[in-house]
């Protein structure tokens, strides 16, 4: 059968399975039933004339044909995005769409700003994903979104980056910790302290590990948790200390559920940037949201002691 019989719908489904590495997760993400999804992928494989996935144990992998098709379907979806941006530009920004990818730490700041923007421009269709540094870098490399709000942008990519706000990282402890209330704590005193760490790939974790490496040791890894929210609860429960973005602990510090330790060198200053690919022509909606973000930058550091 000729490839001309493949539909955009089938390619979108196939791409979702490839990205999620799972039929079940892709079905959930696309709000489709697993049999519908499998049927579409099966029909696409028949059109291609070769299997697209192979199963080894419980995992599925793209075959050689699947890999080529995945690259082509990404190209097609980027071309479709460009087409819709061009069509939106003809209609003016009020009918456009906007795809955002933001860091886990930014989700305490940007969604509120997005709310105001959407209220002012109700015709704009917005999609937003939240991920850690590693996942945003992957999305950026495959040009999946219009704008990214992330930490230090990679040097080797052709990117446009604008400063958005400070992202200070603080060291937090449960209120009954023996170091609470001590001034100018030497980082060496934390050598034996158990830490709750973010998952590998997190920019928060990277920055913390760099800080302790500069002090000549690695923190004791008590537990790895892939969510700022869960880390806060774990620290409050007394399992260890953690380094977190100050924006994620504003209310816990105010309520006294967590305490900020006054360790020398803290807060660690990271920044957030509004980033997009250098080769990309921003749609009017993306352009307008970028302006909005920069005009409504948060007031950084208001809860900090140093
Ligand atoms: P992350 O975000 O820890 O969720 O990756 C923080 C950052 O990269 O600054």
mmCIF file of N, CA, C and O in Angstrom, residues 92-152:
data_model
loop_
_atom_site.group_PDB
_atom_site.id
_atom_site.type_symbol
_atom_site.label_atom_id
_atom_site.label_comp_id
_atom_site.label_asym_id
_atom_site.label_seq_id
_atom_site.Cartn_x
_atom_site.Cartn_y
_atom_site.Cartn_z
ATOM 1 N N UNK A 92 -4.431 37.243 12.582
ATOM 2 C CA UNK A 92 -4.175 38.050 13.771
ATOM 3 C C UNK A 92 -4.031 37.124 14.958
ATOM 4 O O UNK A 92 -4.448 35.971 14.913
ATOM 5 N N UNK A 93 -3.400 37.619 16.052
ATOM 6 C CA UNK A 93 -3.044 36.732 17.151
ATOM 7 C C UNK A 93 -4.216 36.187 17.950
ATOM 8 O O UNK A 93 -4.100 35.186 18.631
ATOM 9 N N UNK A 94 -5.371 36.804 17.856
ATOM 10 C CA UNK A 94 -6.460 36.378 18.737
ATOM 11 C C UNK A 94 -7.008 34.990 18.413
ATOM 12 O O UNK A 94 -7.765 34.425 19.156
ATOM 13 N N UNK A 95 -6.586 34.429 17.280
ATOM 14 C CA UNK A 95 -7.043 33.073 16.949
ATOM 15 C C UNK A 95 -5.892 32.074 16.953
ATOM 16 O O UNK A 95 -6.027 30.985 16.428
ATOM 17 N N UNK A 96 -4.763 32.452 17.513
ATOM 18 C CA UNK A 96 -3.569 31.624 17.409
ATOM 19 C C UNK A 96 -3.498 30.521 18.447
ATOM 20 O O UNK A 96 -4.434 30.288 19.214
ATOM 21 N N UNK A 97 -2.345 29.818 18.444
ATOM 22 C CA UNK A 97 -2.133 28.797 19.470
ATOM 23 C C UNK A 97 -0.739 28.986 20.055
ATOM 24 O O UNK A 97 0.117 29.628 19.448
ATOM 25 N N UNK A 98 -0.550 28.410 21.239
ATOM 26 C CA UNK A 98 0.690 28.624 21.970
ATOM 27 C C UNK A 98 1.062 27.333 22.681
ATOM 28 O O UNK A 98 0.251 26.763 23.404
ATOM 29 N N UNK A 99 2.298 26.858 22.436
ATOM 30 C CA UNK A 99 2.760 25.641 23.121
ATOM 31 C C UNK A 99 3.907 26.025 24.041
ATOM 32 O O UNK A 99 4.930 26.535 23.575
ATOM 33 N N UNK A 100 3.722 25.747 25.326
ATOM 34 C CA UNK A 100 4.710 26.134 26.335
ATOM 35 C C UNK A 100 5.273 24.900 27.008
ATOM 36 O O UNK A 100 4.539 23.935 27.257
ATOM 37 N N UNK A 101 6.552 24.955 27.372
ATOM 38 C CA UNK A 101 7.123 23.896 28.229
ATOM 39 C C UNK A 101 7.850 24.596 29.363
ATOM 40 O O UNK A 101 8.689 25.472 29.117
ATOM 41 N N UNK A 102 7.492 24.251 30.587
ATOM 42 C CA UNK A 102 8.077 24.959 31.738
ATOM 43 C C UNK A 102 8.684 23.966 32.734
ATOM 44 O O UNK A 102 8.278 22.808 32.797
ATOM 45 N N UNK A 103 9.634 24.465 33.509
ATOM 46 C CA UNK A 103 10.267 23.637 34.543
ATOM 47 C C UNK A 103 9.315 23.385 35.702
ATOM 48 O O UNK A 103 8.434 24.201 35.973
ATOM 49 N N UNK A 104 9.589 22.313 36.418
ATOM 50 C CA UNK A 104 8.774 22.005 37.608
ATOM 51 C C UNK A 104 8.798 23.162 38.603
ATOM 52 O O UNK A 104 7.818 23.432 39.266
ATOM 53 N N UNK A 105 9.958 23.839 38.692
ATOM 54 C CA UNK A 105 10.081 24.917 39.681
ATOM 55 C C UNK A 105 9.307 26.162 39.252
ATOM 56 O O UNK A 105 8.964 26.991 40.087
ATOM 57 N N UNK A 106 9.054 26.294 37.951
ATOM 58 C CA UNK A 106 8.386 27.496 37.443
ATOM 59 C C UNK A 106 6.869 27.382 37.557
ATOM 60 O O UNK A 106 6.140 28.348 37.381
ATOM 61 N N UNK A 107 6.408 26.174 37.897
ATOM 62 C CA UNK A 107 4.947 25.985 37.900
ATOM 63 C C UNK A 107 4.261 26.740 39.036
ATOM 64 O O UNK A 107 3.051 26.792 39.113
ATOM 65 N N UNK A 108 5.064 27.329 39.936
ATOM 66 C CA UNK A 108 4.476 28.143 40.998
ATOM 67 C C UNK A 108 4.333 29.598 40.542
ATOM 68 O O UNK A 108 3.801 30.422 41.260
ATOM 69 N N UNK A 109 4.885 29.922 39.377
ATOM 70 C CA UNK A 109 4.929 31.314 38.929
ATOM 71 C C UNK A 109 4.189 31.507 37.603
ATOM 72 O O UNK A 109 3.273 32.322 37.506
ATOM 73 N N UNK A 110 4.616 30.730 36.606
ATOM 74 C CA UNK A 110 4.144 31.005 35.241
ATOM 75 C C UNK A 110 2.661 30.683 35.022
ATOM 76 O O UNK A 110 1.963 31.462 34.361
ATOM 77 N N UNK A 111 2.122 29.560 35.570
ATOM 78 C CA UNK A 111 0.705 29.302 35.304
ATOM 79 C C UNK A 111 -0.208 30.451 35.744
ATOM 80 O O UNK A 111 -1.198 30.741 35.076
ATOM 81 N N UNK A 112 0.157 31.152 36.829
ATOM 82 C CA UNK A 112 -0.675 32.293 37.251
ATOM 83 C C UNK A 112 -0.630 33.395 36.199
ATOM 84 O O UNK A 112 -1.647 34.002 35.867
ATOM 85 N N UNK A 113 0.571 33.625 35.657
ATOM 86 C CA UNK A 113 0.696 34.650 34.612
ATOM 87 C C UNK A 113 -0.051 34.214 33.356
ATOM 88 O O UNK A 113 -0.670 35.024 32.669
ATOM 89 N N UNK A 114 -0.004 32.919 33.092
ATOM 90 C CA UNK A 114 -0.702 32.387 31.916
ATOM 91 C C UNK A 114 -2.208 32.609 32.062
ATOM 92 O O UNK A 114 -2.895 32.937 31.091
ATOM 93 N N UNK A 115 -2.701 32.456 33.303
ATOM 94 C CA UNK A 115 -4.132 32.674 33.559
ATOM 95 C C UNK A 115 -4.555 34.069 33.135
ATOM 96 O O UNK A 115 -5.561 34.244 32.434
ATOM 97 N N UNK A 116 -3.760 35.067 33.529
ATOM 98 C CA UNK A 116 -4.072 36.464 33.170
ATOM 99 C C UNK A 116 -4.023 36.660 31.665
ATOM 100 O O UNK A 116 -4.876 37.333 31.077
ATOM 101 N N UNK A 117 -3.025 36.036 31.039
ATOM 102 C CA UNK A 117 -2.864 36.187 29.589
ATOM 103 C C UNK A 117 -4.066 35.577 28.855
ATOM 104 O O UNK A 117 -4.619 36.179 27.931
ATOM 105 N N UNK A 118 -4.474 34.369 29.307
ATOM 106 C CA UNK A 118 -5.609 33.693 28.635
ATOM 107 C C UNK A 118 -6.899 34.485 28.817
ATOM 108 O O UNK A 118 -7.728 34.536 27.906
ATOM 109 N N UNK A 119 -7.059 35.102 29.996
ATOM 110 C CA UNK A 119 -8.272 35.895 30.219
ATOM 111 C C UNK A 119 -8.291 37.091 29.260
ATOM 112 O O UNK A 119 -9.341 37.480 28.752
ATOM 113 N N UNK A 120 -7.089 37.638 29.006
ATOM 114 C CA UNK A 120 -7.027 38.803 28.107
ATOM 115 C C UNK A 120 -7.151 38.393 26.636
ATOM 116 O O UNK A 120 -7.525 39.204 25.793
ATOM 117 N N UNK A 121 -6.806 37.142 26.323
ATOM 118 C CA UNK A 121 -6.840 36.669 24.921
ATOM 119 C C UNK A 121 -7.559 35.325 24.869
ATOM 120 O O UNK A 121 -6.934 34.276 24.645
ATOM 121 N N UNK A 122 -8.870 35.301 25.085
ATOM 122 C CA UNK A 122 -9.575 34.019 25.217
ATOM 123 C C UNK A 122 -9.549 33.161 23.947
ATOM 124 O O UNK A 122 -9.759 31.948 24.031
ATOM 125 N N UNK A 123 -9.262 33.755 22.790
ATOM 126 C CA UNK A 123 -9.280 32.967 21.543
ATOM 127 C C UNK A 123 -8.020 32.139 21.345
ATOM 128 O O UNK A 123 -7.965 31.289 20.461
ATOM 129 N N UNK A 124 -6.991 32.368 22.150
ATOM 130 C CA UNK A 124 -5.729 31.648 21.924
ATOM 131 C C UNK A 124 -5.785 30.274 22.582
ATOM 132 O O UNK A 124 -6.167 30.130 23.734
ATOM 133 N N UNK A 125 -5.409 29.289 21.810
ATOM 134 C CA UNK A 125 -5.453 27.903 22.254
ATOM 135 C C UNK A 125 -4.088 27.567 22.890
ATOM 136 O O UNK A 125 -3.070 27.612 22.216
ATOM 137 N N UNK A 126 -4.080 27.258 24.196
ATOM 138 C CA UNK A 126 -2.794 27.084 24.892
ATOM 139 C C UNK A 126 -2.579 25.639 25.334
ATOM 140 O O UNK A 126 -3.494 24.999 25.842
ATOM 141 N N UNK A 127 -1.371 25.141 25.129
ATOM 142 C CA UNK A 127 -0.996 23.830 25.693
ATOM 143 C C UNK A 127 0.286 24.030 26.494
ATOM 144 O O UNK A 127 1.192 24.732 26.049
ATOM 145 N N UNK A 128 0.335 23.436 27.683
ATOM 146 C CA UNK A 128 1.535 23.624 28.515
ATOM 147 C C UNK A 128 1.973 22.283 29.108
ATOM 148 O O UNK A 128 1.153 21.560 29.662
ATOM 149 N N UNK A 129 3.265 21.968 28.997
ATOM 150 C CA UNK A 129 3.769 20.776 29.691
ATOM 151 C C UNK A 129 4.767 21.216 30.753
ATOM 152 O O UNK A 129 5.422 22.247 30.612
ATOM 153 N N UNK A 130 4.830 20.428 31.835
ATOM 154 C CA UNK A 130 5.752 20.726 32.939
ATOM 155 C C UNK A 130 6.762 19.581 33.012
ATOM 156 O O UNK A 130 6.363 18.417 32.989
ATOM 157 N N UNK A 131 8.052 19.904 33.066
ATOM 158 C CA UNK A 131 9.050 18.827 33.130
ATOM 159 C C UNK A 131 10.321 19.291 33.803
ATOM 160 O O UNK A 131 10.458 20.476 34.122
ATOM 161 N N UNK A 132 11.257 18.373 34.004
ATOM 162 C CA UNK A 132 12.534 18.783 34.593
ATOM 163 C C UNK A 132 13.481 19.250 33.488
ATOM 164 O O UNK A 132 13.128 19.243 32.308
ATOM 165 N N UNK A 133 14.676 19.657 33.889
ATOM 166 C CA UNK A 133 15.625 20.232 32.930
ATOM 167 C C UNK A 133 15.868 19.282 31.752
ATOM 168 O O UNK A 133 15.775 19.680 30.600
ATOM 169 N N UNK A 134 16.159 18.023 32.088
ATOM 170 C CA UNK A 134 16.474 17.036 31.047
ATOM 171 C C UNK A 134 15.340 16.919 30.026
ATOM 172 O O UNK A 134 15.558 16.935 28.825
ATOM 173 N N UNK A 135 14.097 16.829 30.511
ATOM 174 C CA UNK A 135 12.998 16.615 29.563
ATOM 175 C C UNK A 135 12.765 17.875 28.720
ATOM 176 O O UNK A 135 12.438 17.786 27.545
ATOM 177 N N UNK A 136 12.983 19.068 29.311
ATOM 178 C CA UNK A 136 12.833 20.286 28.504
ATOM 179 C C UNK A 136 13.924 20.372 27.433
ATOM 180 O O UNK A 136 13.661 20.797 26.303
ATOM 181 N N UNK A 137 15.138 19.933 27.794
ATOM 182 C CA UNK A 137 16.223 19.971 26.802
ATOM 183 C C UNK A 137 15.893 19.053 25.629
ATOM 184 O O UNK A 137 16.150 19.395 24.475
ATOM 185 N N UNK A 138 15.295 17.895 25.945
ATOM 186 C CA UNK A 138 14.923 16.976 24.853
ATOM 187 C C UNK A 138 13.858 17.592 23.962
ATOM 188 O O UNK A 138 13.917 17.521 22.744
ATOM 189 N N UNK A 139 12.869 18.235 24.582
ATOM 190 C CA UNK A 139 11.786 18.857 23.797
ATOM 191 C C UNK A 139 12.351 19.986 22.938
ATOM 192 O O UNK A 139 11.967 20.166 21.786
ATOM 193 N N UNK A 140 13.278 20.748 23.528
ATOM 194 C CA UNK A 140 13.884 21.869 22.813
ATOM 195 C C UNK A 140 14.661 21.352 21.598
ATOM 196 O O UNK A 140 14.565 21.913 20.500
ATOM 197 N N UNK A 141 15.412 20.248 21.799
ATOM 198 C CA UNK A 141 16.226 19.697 20.704
ATOM 199 C C UNK A 141 15.335 19.241 19.557
ATOM 200 O O UNK A 141 15.721 19.330 18.393
ATOM 201 N N UNK A 142 14.125 18.765 19.871
ATOM 202 C CA UNK A 142 13.256 18.324 18.768
ATOM 203 C C UNK A 142 12.185 19.370 18.463
ATOM 204 O O UNK A 142 11.196 19.071 17.807
ATOM 205 N N UNK A 143 12.396 20.591 18.945
ATOM 206 C CA UNK A 143 11.572 21.749 18.557
ATOM 207 C C UNK A 143 10.073 21.475 18.737
ATOM 208 O O UNK A 143 9.277 21.711 17.837
ATOM 209 N N UNK A 144 9.696 20.991 19.926
ATOM 210 C CA UNK A 144 8.300 20.591 20.115
ATOM 211 C C UNK A 144 7.392 21.726 20.600
ATOM 212 O O UNK A 144 6.189 21.578 20.598
ATOM 213 N N UNK A 145 7.975 22.826 21.092
ATOM 214 C CA UNK A 145 7.138 23.875 21.703
ATOM 215 C C UNK A 145 7.541 25.250 21.171
ATOM 216 O O UNK A 145 8.609 25.398 20.581
ATOM 217 N N UNK A 146 6.702 26.250 21.430
ATOM 218 C CA UNK A 146 7.039 27.611 20.999
ATOM 219 C C UNK A 146 8.035 28.248 21.961
ATOM 220 O O UNK A 146 9.003 28.864 21.540
ATOM 221 N N UNK A 147 7.742 28.131 23.261
ATOM 222 C CA UNK A 147 8.572 28.808 24.270
ATOM 223 C C UNK A 147 8.889 27.851 25.408
ATOM 224 O O UNK A 147 8.053 27.019 25.770
ATOM 225 N N UNK A 148 10.083 28.016 25.968
ATOM 226 C CA UNK A 148 10.520 27.221 27.116
ATOM 227 C C UNK A 148 10.883 28.170 28.242
ATOM 228 O O UNK A 148 11.502 29.210 27.997
ATOM 229 N N UNK A 149 10.485 27.819 29.458
ATOM 230 C CA UNK A 149 10.971 28.589 30.604
ATOM 231 C C UNK A 149 11.866 27.627 31.363
ATOM 232 O O UNK A 149 11.387 26.615 31.905
ATOM 233 N N UNK A 150 13.159 27.912 31.337
ATOM 234 C CA UNK A 150 14.103 26.942 31.883
ATOM 235 C C UNK A 150 15.285 27.624 32.551
ATOM 236 O O UNK A 150 15.432 28.842 32.465
ATOM 237 N N UNK A 151 16.142 26.795 33.204
ATOM 238 C CA UNK A 151 17.364 27.318 33.820
ATOM 239 C C UNK A 151 18.419 27.540 32.747
ATOM 240 O O UNK A 151 18.091 27.669 31.567
ATOM 241 N N UNK A 152 19.688 27.569 33.170
ATOM 242 C CA UNK A 152 20.804 27.864 32.260
ATOM 243 C C UNK A 152 20.650 27.158 30.907
ATOM 244 O O UNK A 152 20.676 25.935 30.833
#
